[in-house]
Amino acid sequence: MKQIIRNVRLRGREGSFDVAVDGDRIAAVEPEIADSADREHDGGGGLLVPGLVNAHQHLDKCMLGDVMRQNESQTLQEAIEITWDHKRSYTVEEIADRAAPVVEAAIVNGTTAIRGFADVDTVGGLVPVQGLLELKRRFEGMITFEVVAFPQEAIIRDPGCDKLMEEAMDLGCDVVGGLPWYERLDRHVEEHIDFCFDLAKRTGRDVHMLADDTDDPYSRSLEYLAVRTIEEGYQGRVSASHCGALAAYDDNHAARVIGYVRDAGISIMSNTQISLVLDGRGDRGLVRRGITRVRELLDAGVNVLSAQDDVNDPYYPFGKPDQIEVGQYTAHVAQLTYLPELETVFDMITYNAARAMRLDGYGVEPGDRADLVVIDAPTVREALRLVPPRRLVFYGGRLMAESRLESTLHTGAEVSGG
Ligand SMILES: [Zn+2]
């Protein structure tokens, strides 16, 4: 089927454009396309960008906020413990049913690729993995969906997890996850990372770890991960989320680690909203914000992105999930507010995130995949300012969602005149 999306704006280009889509690919991008098509869409002068990419989302835990006991201490540790209560009674269907509306909301908000983390541990066994694989089946053809086998209780400190991780990959997980900083000893941190690389190499999969998600400046998993990435020849295939301790290191050590990260081609993910509410809780006086060194990483040439992480669960009570909202938070907290920096922030939820997930044919040029979003705003700045509805969302050329904001302002004149 041939389609034309008319009257859209593009980043970095003046004027309005028409975009032709043939099947699942972009066929043409022109100021005006004279031909007609099987189906035409009015872009309404909105900004057309490739689909938003959310490369870190705990879909097995989302919406537990509605049923869980409260996180009294508001700490990461209590969030982990609250999750245990639910994990023991998870079923595959329950997880898929609970997460499905969150994936639907992500699609309505323009997400065309998502990386879902599934806990793998001796508390919940492989049920979260099976739940997310079931969810992936339900959304086939609607969104690019990856499942990460994620050892939420760490590996060495959770005897039996190693076997479960192997089984999780056999069941069909796409990415080997890791949580090395959560081990008890430094040598276990290294063993954890070595185990994950071994598993990734045996299964031919990429690696995505949550590194140093703590204010503790002695948490040093990211540097070991970076050095091992280089040793294993895994450059460009490893992502690390959170990396809060990097912000707590002294500047000299931080610069050294950033250098390793750049050389290793590791993508760094700031999970801004979650770090903001969970980290720096023990601080007196100046409260740290727990965000990794976003600006310094960008300046060093590291691929930096931002992802939602949590939606209404023991870790975080909010989350729509909306990647433009995620970007808006990152802009605030990383103080990226100069106009060219807003473009960088937008790259963090699109191109940089696509690079971390190694998505093929990502972009808005002819030949690229028609995973596209039209945002009801003409520019990146307006998109980040207003977080407006996603007018049109396409996945592989298939129209997945349409949204309009309908508001009526009743002015005084209208009221008194009525
Ligand atoms: Zn996370």
PDB file of N, CA, C and O in Angstrom, residues 246-285:
ATOM      1  N   LEU A 246      29.141   7.447  38.830  1.00  0.00           N
ATOM      2  CA  LEU A 246      30.051   8.239  37.990  1.00  0.00           C
ATOM      3  C   LEU A 246      29.994   9.715  38.411  1.00  0.00           C
ATOM      4  O   LEU A 246      31.008  10.414  38.398  1.00  0.00           O
ATOM      5  N   ALA A 247      28.801  10.154  38.790  1.00  0.00           N
ATOM      6  CA  ALA A 247      28.640  11.546  39.228  1.00  0.00           C
ATOM      7  C   ALA A 247      29.253  11.767  40.611  1.00  0.00           C
ATOM      8  O   ALA A 247      29.558  12.903  40.988  1.00  0.00           O
ATOM      9  N   ALA A 248      29.437  10.665  41.364  1.00  0.00           N
ATOM     10  CA  ALA A 248      29.982  10.791  42.722  1.00  0.00           C
ATOM     11  C   ALA A 248      31.511  10.660  42.757  1.00  0.00           C
ATOM     12  O   ALA A 248      32.135  10.973  43.764  1.00  0.00           O
ATOM     13  N   TYR A 249      32.113  10.175  41.668  1.00  0.00           N
ATOM     14  CA  TYR A 249      33.577  10.048  41.629  1.00  0.00           C
ATOM     15  C   TYR A 249      34.227  11.426  41.649  1.00  0.00           C
ATOM     16  O   TYR A 249      33.621  12.418  41.237  1.00  0.00           O
ATOM     17  N   ASP A 250      35.493  11.475  42.063  1.00  0.00           N
ATOM     18  CA  ASP A 250      36.199  12.739  41.880  1.00  0.00           C
ATOM     19  C   ASP A 250      36.434  12.937  40.376  1.00  0.00           C
ATOM     20  O   ASP A 250      36.368  11.982  39.593  1.00  0.00           O
ATOM     21  N   ASP A 251      36.680  14.149  39.993  1.00  0.00           N
ATOM     22  CA  ASP A 251      36.696  14.482  38.565  1.00  0.00           C
ATOM     23  C   ASP A 251      37.759  13.710  37.777  1.00  0.00           C
ATOM     24  O   ASP A 251      37.527  13.312  36.634  1.00  0.00           O
ATOM     25  N   ASN A 252      38.917  13.478  38.396  1.00  0.00           N
ATOM     26  CA  ASN A 252      39.982  12.762  37.688  1.00  0.00           C
ATOM     27  C   ASN A 252      39.568  11.335  37.368  1.00  0.00           C
ATOM     28  O   ASN A 252      39.750  10.847  36.250  1.00  0.00           O
ATOM     29  N   HIS A 253      39.002  10.665  38.381  1.00  0.00           N
ATOM     30  CA  HIS A 253      38.603   9.280  38.152  1.00  0.00           C
ATOM     31  C   HIS A 253      37.447   9.218  37.146  1.00  0.00           C
ATOM     32  O   HIS A 253      37.415   8.354  36.261  1.00  0.00           O
ATOM     33  N   ALA A 254      36.522  10.165  37.270  1.00  0.00           N
ATOM     34  CA  ALA A 254      35.383  10.193  36.340  1.00  0.00           C
ATOM     35  C   ALA A 254      35.875  10.352  34.902  1.00  0.00           C
ATOM     36  O   ALA A 254      35.393   9.663  33.986  1.00  0.00           O
ATOM     37  N   ALA A 255      36.848  11.223  34.704  1.00  0.00           N
ATOM     38  CA  ALA A 255      37.351  11.461  33.341  1.00  0.00           C
ATOM     39  C   ALA A 255      37.990  10.187  32.785  1.00  0.00           C
ATOM     40  O   ALA A 255      37.834   9.863  31.600  1.00  0.00           O
ATOM     41  N   ARG A 256      38.682   9.435  33.677  1.00  0.00           N
ATOM     42  CA  ARG A 256      39.314   8.200  33.216  1.00  0.00           C
ATOM     43  C   ARG A 256      38.253   7.174  32.784  1.00  0.00           C
ATOM     44  O   ARG A 256      38.349   6.563  31.718  1.00  0.00           O
ATOM     45  N   VAL A 257      37.192   7.053  33.607  1.00  0.00           N
ATOM     46  CA  VAL A 257      36.134   6.093  33.286  1.00  0.00           C
ATOM     47  C   VAL A 257      35.412   6.500  31.998  1.00  0.00           C
ATOM     48  O   VAL A 257      35.111   5.658  31.145  1.00  0.00           O
ATOM     49  N   ILE A 258      35.143   7.790  31.854  1.00  0.00           N
ATOM     50  CA  ILE A 258      34.473   8.268  30.633  1.00  0.00           C
ATOM     51  C   ILE A 258      35.322   7.922  29.409  1.00  0.00           C
ATOM     52  O   ILE A 258      34.800   7.530  28.357  1.00  0.00           O
ATOM     53  N   GLY A 259      36.643   8.035  29.550  1.00  0.00           N
ATOM     54  CA  GLY A 259      37.535   7.660  28.446  1.00  0.00           C
ATOM     55  C   GLY A 259      37.403   6.182  28.086  1.00  0.00           C
ATOM     56  O   GLY A 259      37.316   5.831  26.901  1.00  0.00           O
ATOM     57  N   TYR A 260      37.347   5.316  29.103  1.00  0.00           N
ATOM     58  CA  TYR A 260      37.170   3.882  28.821  1.00  0.00           C
ATOM     59  C   TYR A 260      35.832   3.629  28.120  1.00  0.00           C
ATOM     60  O   TYR A 260      35.737   2.818  27.195  1.00  0.00           O
ATOM     61  N   VAL A 261      34.798   4.326  28.623  1.00  0.00           N
ATOM     62  CA  VAL A 261      33.443   4.140  28.087  1.00  0.00           C
ATOM     63  C   VAL A 261      33.401   4.543  26.608  1.00  0.00           C
ATOM     64  O   VAL A 261      32.831   3.846  25.767  1.00  0.00           O
ATOM     65  N   ARG A 262      34.043   5.675  26.313  1.00  0.00           N
ATOM     66  CA  ARG A 262      34.078   6.134  24.922  1.00  0.00           C
ATOM     67  C   ARG A 262      34.825   5.110  24.050  1.00  0.00           C
ATOM     68  O   ARG A 262      34.344   4.707  23.001  1.00  0.00           O
ATOM     69  N   ASP A 263      35.988   4.654  24.518  1.00  0.00           N
ATOM     70  CA  ASP A 263      36.773   3.694  23.735  1.00  0.00           C
ATOM     71  C   ASP A 263      36.017   2.376  23.535  1.00  0.00           C
ATOM     72  O   ASP A 263      36.215   1.687  22.535  1.00  0.00           O
ATOM     73  N   ALA A 264      35.188   2.040  24.518  1.00  0.00           N
ATOM     74  CA  ALA A 264      34.432   0.779  24.437  1.00  0.00           C
ATOM     75  C   ALA A 264      33.174   0.927  23.591  1.00  0.00           C
ATOM     76  O   ALA A 264      32.488  -0.052  23.324  1.00  0.00           O
ATOM     77  N   GLY A 265      32.849   2.180  23.187  1.00  0.00           N
ATOM     78  CA  GLY A 265      31.619   2.392  22.399  1.00  0.00           C
ATOM     79  C   GLY A 265      30.376   2.005  23.176  1.00  0.00           C
ATOM     80  O   GLY A 265      29.375   1.571  22.598  1.00  0.00           O
ATOM     81  N   ILE A 266      30.424   2.156  24.499  1.00  0.00           N
ATOM     82  CA  ILE A 266      29.252   1.829  25.329  1.00  0.00           C
ATOM     83  C   ILE A 266      28.247   2.967  25.239  1.00  0.00           C
ATOM     84  O   ILE A 266      28.617   4.139  25.290  1.00  0.00           O
ATOM     85  N   SER A 267      26.959   2.612  25.086  1.00  0.00           N
ATOM     86  CA  SER A 267      25.902   3.616  25.161  1.00  0.00           C
ATOM     87  C   SER A 267      25.520   3.796  26.622  1.00  0.00           C
ATOM     88  O   SER A 267      25.321   2.822  27.346  1.00  0.00           O
ATOM     89  N   ILE A 268      25.421   5.047  27.042  1.00  0.00           N
ATOM     90  CA  ILE A 268      25.070   5.341  28.433  1.00  0.00           C
ATOM     91  C   ILE A 268      23.653   5.893  28.483  1.00  0.00           C
ATOM     92  O   ILE A 268      23.303   6.805  27.737  1.00  0.00           O
ATOM     93  N   MET A 269      22.866   5.300  29.359  1.00  0.00           N
ATOM     94  CA  MET A 269      21.473   5.680  29.454  1.00  0.00           C
ATOM     95  C   MET A 269      21.208   6.401  30.756  1.00  0.00           C
ATOM     96  O   MET A 269      21.436   5.846  31.818  1.00  0.00           O
ATOM     97  N   SER A 270      20.750   7.630  30.663  1.00  0.00           N
ATOM     98  CA  SER A 270      20.308   8.341  31.855  1.00  0.00           C
ATOM     99  C   SER A 270      18.836   8.036  32.051  1.00  0.00           C
ATOM    100  O   SER A 270      18.026   8.259  31.155  1.00  0.00           O
ATOM    101  N   ASN A 271      18.496   7.496  33.223  1.00  0.00           N
ATOM    102  CA  ASN A 271      17.088   7.238  33.538  1.00  0.00           C
ATOM    103  C   ASN A 271      16.675   8.343  34.511  1.00  0.00           C
ATOM    104  O   ASN A 271      16.473   8.133  35.699  1.00  0.00           O
ATOM    105  N   THR A 272      16.586   9.537  33.928  1.00  0.00           N
ATOM    106  CA  THR A 272      16.558  10.774  34.694  1.00  0.00           C
ATOM    107  C   THR A 272      15.493  10.801  35.776  1.00  0.00           C
ATOM    108  O   THR A 272      15.772  11.133  36.929  1.00  0.00           O
ATOM    109  N   GLN A 273      14.276  10.461  35.388  1.00  0.00           N
ATOM    110  CA  GLN A 273      13.179  10.633  36.343  1.00  0.00           C
ATOM    111  C   GLN A 273      13.343   9.731  37.556  1.00  0.00           C
ATOM    112  O   GLN A 273      13.096  10.133  38.693  1.00  0.00           O
ATOM    113  N   ILE A 274      13.795   8.499  37.309  1.00  0.00           N
ATOM    114  CA  ILE A 274      13.902   7.533  38.403  1.00  0.00           C
ATOM    115  C   ILE A 274      15.079   7.914  39.305  1.00  0.00           C
ATOM    116  O   ILE A 274      14.974   7.871  40.534  1.00  0.00           O
ATOM    117  N   SER A 275      16.202   8.310  38.710  1.00  0.00           N
ATOM    118  CA  SER A 275      17.350   8.722  39.517  1.00  0.00           C
ATOM    119  C   SER A 275      16.997   9.935  40.369  1.00  0.00           C
ATOM    120  O   SER A 275      17.415  10.050  41.519  1.00  0.00           O
ATOM    121  N   LEU A 276      16.190  10.832  39.807  1.00  0.00           N
ATOM    122  CA  LEU A 276      15.811  12.041  40.547  1.00  0.00           C
ATOM    123  C   LEU A 276      15.062  11.721  41.822  1.00  0.00           C
ATOM    124  O   LEU A 276      15.261  12.363  42.850  1.00  0.00           O
ATOM    125  N   VAL A 277      14.184  10.719  41.779  1.00  0.00           N
ATOM    126  CA  VAL A 277      13.400  10.434  42.978  1.00  0.00           C
ATOM    127  C   VAL A 277      14.090   9.447  43.912  1.00  0.00           C
ATOM    128  O   VAL A 277      13.806   9.430  45.098  1.00  0.00           O
ATOM    129  N   LEU A 278      15.020   8.619  43.394  1.00  0.00           N
ATOM    130  CA  LEU A 278      15.608   7.586  44.256  1.00  0.00           C
ATOM    131  C   LEU A 278      16.984   7.935  44.799  1.00  0.00           C
ATOM    132  O   LEU A 278      17.338   7.499  45.896  1.00  0.00           O
ATOM    133  N   ASP A 279      17.773   8.685  44.060  1.00  0.00           N
ATOM    134  CA  ASP A 279      19.167   8.886  44.453  1.00  0.00           C
ATOM    135  C   ASP A 279      19.346  10.161  45.292  1.00  0.00           C
ATOM    136  O   ASP A 279      18.484  11.023  45.328  1.00  0.00           O
ATOM    137  N   GLY A 280      20.479  10.229  45.973  1.00  0.00           N
ATOM    138  CA  GLY A 280      20.779  11.392  46.805  1.00  0.00           C
ATOM    139  C   GLY A 280      19.891  11.477  48.036  1.00  0.00           C
ATOM    140  O   GLY A 280      19.859  12.495  48.724  1.00  0.00           O
ATOM    141  N   ARG A 281      19.175  10.381  48.346  1.00  0.00           N
ATOM    142  CA  ARG A 281      18.229  10.407  49.472  1.00  0.00           C
ATOM    143  C   ARG A 281      18.928  10.560  50.816  1.00  0.00           C
ATOM    144  O   ARG A 281      18.359  11.069  51.763  1.00  0.00           O
ATOM    145  N   GLY A 282      20.175  10.070  50.881  1.00  0.00           N
ATOM    146  CA  GLY A 282      20.897  10.149  52.153  1.00  0.00           C
ATOM    147  C   GLY A 282      21.661  11.452  52.318  1.00  0.00           C
ATOM    148  O   GLY A 282      22.311  11.667  53.349  1.00  0.00           O
ATOM    149  N   ASP A 283      21.606  12.302  51.326  1.00  0.00           N
ATOM    150  CA  ASP A 283      22.399  13.522  51.397  1.00  0.00           C
ATOM    151  C   ASP A 283      21.832  14.505  52.416  1.00  0.00           C
ATOM    152  O   ASP A 283      20.618  14.643  52.555  1.00  0.00           O
ATOM    153  N   ARG A 284      22.747  15.168  53.125  1.00  0.00           N
ATOM    154  CA  ARG A 284      22.354  16.280  53.990  1.00  0.00           C
ATOM    155  C   ARG A 284      22.921  17.528  53.339  1.00  0.00           C
ATOM    156  O   ARG A 284      23.986  17.487  52.733  1.00  0.00           O
ATOM    157  N   GLY A 285      22.253  18.641  53.508  1.00  0.00           N
ATOM    158  CA  GLY A 285      22.721  19.845  52.838  1.00  0.00           C
ATOM    159  C   GLY A 285      22.387  19.757  51.363  1.00  0.00           C
ATOM    160  O   GLY A 285      21.251  19.499  50.999  1.00  0.00           O
TER     161      GLY A 285
END
